[in-house]
Amino acid sequence: MRKSRIWPKVLLFLFVVASLAGAAMLGRNLALYGHVWGPGESGNRINILLVGIDDGDLADPKNSPHRSDSMLLLGVHKGSGAVSLLSIPRDTRVPIPGHSNNDKFGHSFAYGGVDLTIATLQEFLKVPVHYYVVADWQGFIRVVDALGGVDLYVENKMDYEDPYANLKIHLKKGFQHLNGQQAGQYVRFRYDEMGDIGRVIRQQKFLKALATQAIRPSNLIRLPQIMGIIGQSVQTNMTPWSFRQVFMALPSLKGNKIQSDMVPGNFANIGGVSYWASDPEETRKVVERLFIAPPQPPAEKK
């Protein structure tokens, strides 16, 4: 079987392991703002928000608000096993309930944690979010190190430091083997002409490289160590039953059942602030295709 067919299943495997470990530790219920669909499935779909958060301000990392660095909505169609992935740039301009009519989507996590982030996303996309998985970057770094690092081509030299966020990025251009710290730098870098959109593209590229590393036979013996790291670094409201629903889709999952996209739009400078301005009509079409319309049958090979 080709690796291009394998990596989506590996990513989902890592995701559901994270969900199960987090559910055992947390087991909390959502208490959201406004009208919410709440935990549980609606129809034949399960939608899960995946959030990667930063480490907070260096001066007070425990008490300072965390910001969401990456956000992905994952949808699983229980009948067909089809999977949808939508990246939401954190600079996307959206109304945040109870705070602002126009703000950056990523600010919702700092204002009200995952509850407000879900409420904001549901209002923006008009689809239910049933579950969430929140992971911090320190856990991400430790998982990459446990897997032995990742081989990746870095497109350009990357240099940036933010002492308040404890963020130091220094990577050279070219093909190289990245350890956990370096991988974290690569997926968090957003300080070029593409900004947050470039980071979304790099994150997708990195996930494919990580999956290639994860499926190596030598990493099977490291699974208990990886599960332990995930259990310490992940928060989720998924129950064993919801985990089972997602897991049951995996046996039939193939690469051609994966649909992925990003919120369509363009860069905009509004009031001196840089945003990703979504295209309402194109966004509606993407959401309809990924999370509402019946999954299309895979294209037959000629």
Short mmCIF file of C-alpha atoms in Angstrom, two decimals:
data_model
loop_
_atom_site.label_atom_id
_atom_site.label_comp_id
_atom_site.label_asym_id
_atom_site.label_seq_id
_atom_site.Cartn_x
_atom_site.Cartn_y
_atom_site.Cartn_z
CA MET A 1 0.00 0.00 0.00
CA ARG A 2 1.36 3.41 -0.91
CA LYS A 3 2.25 5.78 1.93
CA SER A 4 0.07 8.49 0.38
CA ARG A 5 -2.89 6.19 1.13
CA ILE A 6 -1.64 5.42 4.63
CA TRP A 7 -0.89 8.81 6.15
CA PRO A 8 -4.48 10.03 6.64
CA LYS A 9 -5.29 6.89 8.62
CA VAL A 10 -2.14 7.31 10.71
CA LEU A 11 -3.03 10.91 11.52
CA LEU A 12 -6.51 9.88 12.58
CA PHE A 13 -5.06 7.05 14.65
CA LEU A 14 -2.84 9.52 16.49
CA PHE A 15 -5.86 11.80 16.91
CA VAL A 16 -8.15 9.17 18.41
CA VAL A 17 -5.40 7.93 20.73
CA ALA A 18 -5.06 11.53 21.92
CA SER A 19 -8.81 11.77 22.37
CA LEU A 20 -9.07 8.58 24.41
CA ALA A 21 -6.18 9.53 26.66
CA GLY A 22 -7.56 13.01 27.20
CA ALA A 23 -11.07 11.73 27.89
CA ALA A 24 -9.78 9.46 30.63
CA MET A 25 -8.03 12.41 32.29
CA LEU A 26 -10.58 15.16 31.82
CA GLY A 27 -14.13 13.94 31.21
CA ARG A 28 -15.55 17.44 31.45
CA ASN A 29 -18.76 18.70 29.82
CA LEU A 30 -19.16 21.73 27.60
CA ALA A 31 -20.79 24.83 29.03
CA LEU A 32 -20.95 27.04 25.97
CA TYR A 33 -22.11 30.53 25.18
CA GLY A 34 -25.50 30.98 23.53
CA HIS A 35 -27.18 28.26 21.46
CA VAL A 36 -25.00 25.17 21.18
CA TRP A 37 -25.59 21.69 19.84
CA GLY A 38 -23.56 20.27 22.73
CA PRO A 39 -21.73 16.94 23.04
CA GLY A 40 -23.23 14.15 21.00
CA GLU A 41 -23.69 13.48 17.33
CA SER A 42 -26.20 15.09 15.00
CA GLY A 43 -27.34 12.87 12.15
CA ASN A 44 -24.59 10.82 10.56
CA ARG A 45 -21.75 13.21 11.31
CA ILE A 46 -19.34 13.84 14.16
CA ASN A 47 -17.48 17.16 14.08
CA ILE A 48 -14.41 17.67 16.27
CA LEU A 49 -12.47 20.89 16.78
CA LEU A 50 -8.70 20.36 17.03
CA VAL A 51 -6.80 23.24 18.67
CA GLY A 52 -3.08 23.73 19.20
CA ILE A 53 -2.30 26.33 21.87
CA ASP A 54 0.84 28.29 22.73
CA ASP A 55 2.63 28.32 26.09
CA GLY A 56 1.28 31.67 27.34
CA ASP A 57 3.46 34.63 28.27
CA LEU A 58 6.90 33.72 29.57
CA ALA A 59 6.56 36.06 32.59
CA ASP A 60 3.54 34.13 33.92
CA PRO A 61 2.94 30.99 31.83
CA LYS A 62 0.53 29.35 34.30
CA ASN A 63 -1.83 32.31 34.75
CA SER A 64 -1.52 34.14 31.44
CA PRO A 65 -4.14 33.40 28.75
CA HIS A 66 -3.14 30.88 26.11
CA ARG A 67 -3.62 31.70 22.44
CA SER A 68 -4.68 29.24 19.78
CA ASP A 69 -1.90 28.74 17.24
CA SER A 70 -3.68 26.32 14.92
CA MET A 71 -7.29 25.27 14.46
CA LEU A 72 -8.76 22.47 12.41
CA LEU A 73 -12.33 21.20 12.15
CA LEU A 74 -12.46 17.46 11.57
CA GLY A 75 -15.68 15.83 10.39
CA VAL A 76 -16.36 12.09 10.33
CA HIS A 77 -19.31 10.66 8.38
CA LYS A 78 -20.33 7.58 10.38
CA GLY A 79 -22.04 5.85 7.50
CA SER A 80 -19.26 5.98 4.91
CA GLY A 81 -16.15 6.64 6.99
CA ALA A 82 -15.44 9.74 4.89
CA VAL A 83 -13.37 12.39 6.66
CA SER A 84 -13.35 16.16 6.13
CA LEU A 85 -10.66 18.55 7.32
CA LEU A 86 -11.04 22.35 7.32
CA SER A 87 -8.21 24.65 8.41
CA ILE A 88 -9.34 27.94 9.95
CA PRO A 89 -6.58 30.59 9.92
CA ARG A 90 -6.35 32.22 13.33
CA ASP A 91 -6.42 35.69 11.72
CA THR A 92 -9.83 35.01 10.14
CA ARG A 93 -12.09 38.03 10.78
CA VAL A 94 -15.20 36.86 12.65
CA PRO A 95 -17.72 38.08 15.25
CA ILE A 96 -16.90 36.76 18.73
CA PRO A 97 -20.04 36.37 20.90
CA GLY A 98 -20.06 38.78 23.83
CA HIS A 99 -16.82 40.47 22.81
CA SER A 100 -16.60 41.99 19.34
CA ASN A 101 -18.44 42.05 16.03
CA ASN A 102 -15.14 41.88 14.17
CA ASP A 103 -12.06 40.25 15.65
CA LYS A 104 -9.48 37.59 14.89
CA PHE A 105 -10.79 34.06 15.35
CA GLY A 106 -7.68 33.09 17.30
CA HIS A 107 -8.51 35.67 19.99
CA SER A 108 -11.61 33.71 20.98
CA PHE A 109 -9.50 31.15 22.86
CA ALA A 110 -7.70 33.85 24.86
CA TYR A 111 -11.04 35.52 25.70
CA GLY A 112 -12.99 32.45 26.75
CA GLY A 113 -11.07 29.22 26.17
CA VAL A 114 -12.36 26.35 24.07
CA ASP A 115 -15.99 27.05 24.97
CA LEU A 116 -15.95 30.49 23.36
CA THR A 117 -13.88 29.20 20.44
CA ILE A 118 -16.55 26.59 19.70
CA ALA A 119 -19.36 29.13 20.03
CA THR A 120 -17.51 31.48 17.65
CA LEU A 121 -16.87 28.73 15.11
CA GLN A 122 -20.47 27.51 15.16
CA GLU A 123 -21.74 31.02 14.56
CA PHE A 124 -19.23 31.53 11.74
CA LEU A 125 -19.66 28.23 9.87
CA LYS A 126 -23.25 27.43 10.88
CA VAL A 127 -22.40 23.78 11.63
CA PRO A 128 -22.37 21.99 15.00
CA VAL A 129 -19.15 21.20 16.84
CA HIS A 130 -19.73 18.11 18.97
CA TYR A 131 -16.32 17.58 20.54
CA TYR A 132 -12.96 19.23 21.00
CA VAL A 133 -9.33 18.22 21.42
CA VAL A 134 -6.88 20.85 22.74
CA ALA A 135 -3.15 20.12 22.71
CA ASP A 136 -0.23 22.26 23.89
CA TRP A 137 3.04 22.73 22.03
CA GLN A 138 5.23 21.16 24.70
CA GLY A 139 3.38 17.89 24.21
CA PHE A 140 3.75 18.25 20.45
CA ILE A 141 7.51 18.69 20.83
CA ARG A 142 7.81 15.64 23.09
CA VAL A 143 5.80 13.44 20.69
CA VAL A 144 8.02 14.40 17.75
CA ASP A 145 11.12 13.60 19.81
CA ALA A 146 9.60 10.27 20.87
CA LEU A 147 9.11 9.42 17.18
CA GLY A 148 12.77 10.17 16.49
CA GLY A 149 12.27 13.49 14.70
CA VAL A 150 11.05 14.24 11.19
CA ASP A 151 12.77 14.58 7.81
CA LEU A 152 11.57 17.74 6.07
CA TYR A 153 12.57 20.31 3.46
CA VAL A 154 12.47 23.83 4.92
CA GLU A 155 11.55 26.19 2.08
CA ASN A 156 13.24 29.34 3.38
CA LYS A 157 15.47 30.52 6.19
CA MET A 158 13.36 31.30 9.26
CA ASP A 159 14.45 33.73 11.97
CA TYR A 160 12.11 35.23 14.57
CA GLU A 161 11.99 35.70 18.35
CA ASP A 162 9.15 36.69 20.70
CA PRO A 163 10.41 36.76 24.32
CA TYR A 164 6.90 37.26 25.76
CA ALA A 165 5.63 34.06 24.13
CA ASN A 166 8.87 32.16 24.78
CA LEU A 167 9.16 31.70 21.02
CA LYS A 168 12.53 31.41 19.30
CA ILE A 169 12.61 30.34 15.65
CA HIS A 170 15.92 29.80 13.87
CA LEU A 171 15.90 27.35 10.96
CA LYS A 172 18.09 27.16 7.90
CA LYS A 173 16.82 26.51 4.41
CA GLY A 174 17.09 23.03 2.95
CA PHE A 175 16.39 19.35 3.62
CA GLN A 176 17.11 18.39 7.21
CA HIS A 177 16.13 16.22 10.15
CA LEU A 178 14.08 18.23 12.66
CA ASN A 179 13.85 17.38 16.34
CA GLY A 180 10.81 18.31 18.41
CA GLN A 181 11.92 21.87 19.15
CA GLN A 182 12.78 22.53 15.51
CA ALA A 183 9.52 20.98 14.30
CA GLY A 184 7.62 23.26 16.68
CA GLN A 185 9.45 26.24 15.21
CA TYR A 186 8.59 25.19 11.66
CA VAL A 187 4.85 24.75 12.20
CA ARG A 188 4.53 27.98 14.23
CA PHE A 189 6.45 30.31 11.91
CA ARG A 190 4.19 32.94 10.32
CA TYR A 191 6.48 35.90 9.78
CA ASP A 192 6.81 36.04 6.00
CA GLU A 193 4.72 37.50 3.17
CA MET A 194 2.15 34.68 3.49
CA GLY A 195 1.62 35.17 7.22
CA ASP A 196 -0.91 32.85 8.83
CA ILE A 197 -1.85 31.27 5.49
CA GLY A 198 1.72 30.20 4.89
CA ARG A 199 1.74 28.62 8.32
CA VAL A 200 -1.42 26.65 7.54
CA ILE A 201 0.22 25.30 4.37
CA ARG A 202 3.39 24.36 6.28
CA GLN A 203 1.39 22.63 9.00
CA GLN A 204 -0.35 20.43 6.42
CA LYS A 205 3.02 19.60 4.85
CA PHE A 206 4.48 18.76 8.24
CA LEU A 207 1.60 16.44 9.17
CA LYS A 208 2.30 14.35 6.08
CA ALA A 209 5.99 14.13 6.99
CA LEU A 210 5.11 13.23 10.59
CA ALA A 211 2.82 10.44 9.41
CA THR A 212 5.59 9.02 7.23
CA GLN A 213 7.81 8.89 10.31
CA ALA A 214 5.07 7.50 12.56
CA ILE A 215 4.36 4.43 10.40
CA ARG A 216 7.92 3.14 10.57
CA PRO A 217 7.96 -0.27 12.31
CA SER A 218 10.59 0.95 14.78
CA ASN A 219 8.06 3.36 16.26
CA LEU A 220 5.56 0.68 17.28
CA ILE A 221 7.52 -0.08 20.45
CA ARG A 222 7.36 3.62 21.34
CA LEU A 223 3.55 3.73 21.37
CA PRO A 224 3.18 3.43 25.20
CA GLN A 225 5.60 6.33 25.66
CA ILE A 226 3.72 8.42 23.08
CA MET A 227 0.36 7.65 24.69
CA GLY A 228 1.73 8.79 28.05
CA ILE A 229 2.87 12.09 26.56
CA ILE A 230 -0.46 12.63 24.84
CA GLY A 231 -2.34 11.92 28.05
CA GLN A 232 -0.41 14.70 29.80
CA SER A 233 -0.77 17.23 26.97
CA VAL A 234 -4.33 16.84 25.68
CA GLN A 235 -7.69 18.09 26.94
CA THR A 236 -10.91 16.78 25.41
CA ASN A 237 -14.60 16.24 26.13
CA MET A 238 -14.74 13.03 24.10
CA THR A 239 -16.13 9.98 25.86
CA PRO A 240 -15.18 6.34 25.22
CA TRP A 241 -18.39 6.06 23.17
CA SER A 242 -17.56 9.03 20.95
CA PHE A 243 -14.01 7.73 20.59
CA ARG A 244 -15.46 4.39 19.46
CA GLN A 245 -17.63 6.15 16.85
CA VAL A 246 -14.56 7.78 15.31
CA PHE A 247 -12.46 4.64 15.59
CA MET A 248 -15.08 2.56 13.77
CA ALA A 249 -14.60 4.72 10.67
CA LEU A 250 -10.89 3.87 10.41
CA PRO A 251 -10.99 0.35 8.91
CA SER A 252 -12.65 1.58 5.72
CA LEU A 253 -10.73 4.85 5.51
CA LYS A 254 -8.68 5.37 2.37
CA GLY A 255 -6.85 8.39 0.99
CA ASN A 256 -9.60 9.11 -1.53
CA LYS A 257 -12.10 9.45 1.33
CA ILE A 258 -10.21 12.42 2.77
CA GLN A 259 -11.39 15.90 1.77
CA SER A 260 -9.43 18.90 3.02
CA ASP A 261 -9.62 22.64 2.48
CA MET A 262 -9.01 26.01 4.11
CA VAL A 263 -11.47 28.84 4.76
CA PRO A 264 -11.33 30.72 1.41
CA GLY A 265 -10.61 34.43 1.43
CA ASN A 266 -7.87 37.01 1.06
CA PHE A 267 -5.55 39.22 3.07
CA ALA A 268 -7.06 42.50 4.27
CA ASN A 269 -5.77 45.46 6.27
CA ILE A 270 -8.67 46.98 8.21
CA GLY A 271 -8.05 49.84 10.61
CA GLY A 272 -4.34 49.09 10.56
CA VAL A 273 -4.92 45.44 11.56
CA SER A 274 -4.09 42.52 9.28
CA TYR A 275 -6.87 39.94 8.84
CA TRP A 276 -7.78 36.95 6.72
CA ALA A 277 -11.09 38.14 5.24
CA SER A 278 -13.19 35.11 4.38
CA ASP A 279 -15.25 35.03 1.21
CA PRO A 280 -18.79 34.38 2.54
CA GLU A 281 -20.14 32.69 -0.59
CA GLU A 282 -17.07 30.51 -1.18
CA THR A 283 -16.91 29.64 2.52
CA ARG A 284 -20.55 28.55 2.42
CA LYS A 285 -19.78 26.28 -0.55
CA VAL A 286 -16.77 24.72 1.17
CA VAL A 287 -18.74 24.08 4.38
CA GLU A 288 -21.62 22.58 2.40
CA ARG A 289 -19.26 20.23 0.56
CA LEU A 290 -17.26 19.15 3.61
CA PHE A 291 -19.80 19.02 6.45
CA ILE A 292 -23.36 19.04 5.10
CA ALA A 293 -23.73 17.38 1.69
CA PRO A 294 -23.66 13.55 1.51
CA PRO A 295 -20.12 12.29 0.89
CA GLN A 296 -19.35 11.74 -2.76
CA PRO A 297 -18.27 8.22 -3.78
CA PRO A 298 -14.53 7.91 -4.44
CA ALA A 299 -13.49 8.36 -8.05
CA GLU A 300 -12.92 5.04 -9.79
CA LYS A 301 -9.44 4.27 -11.01
CA LYS A 302 -9.09 4.02 -14.75
#
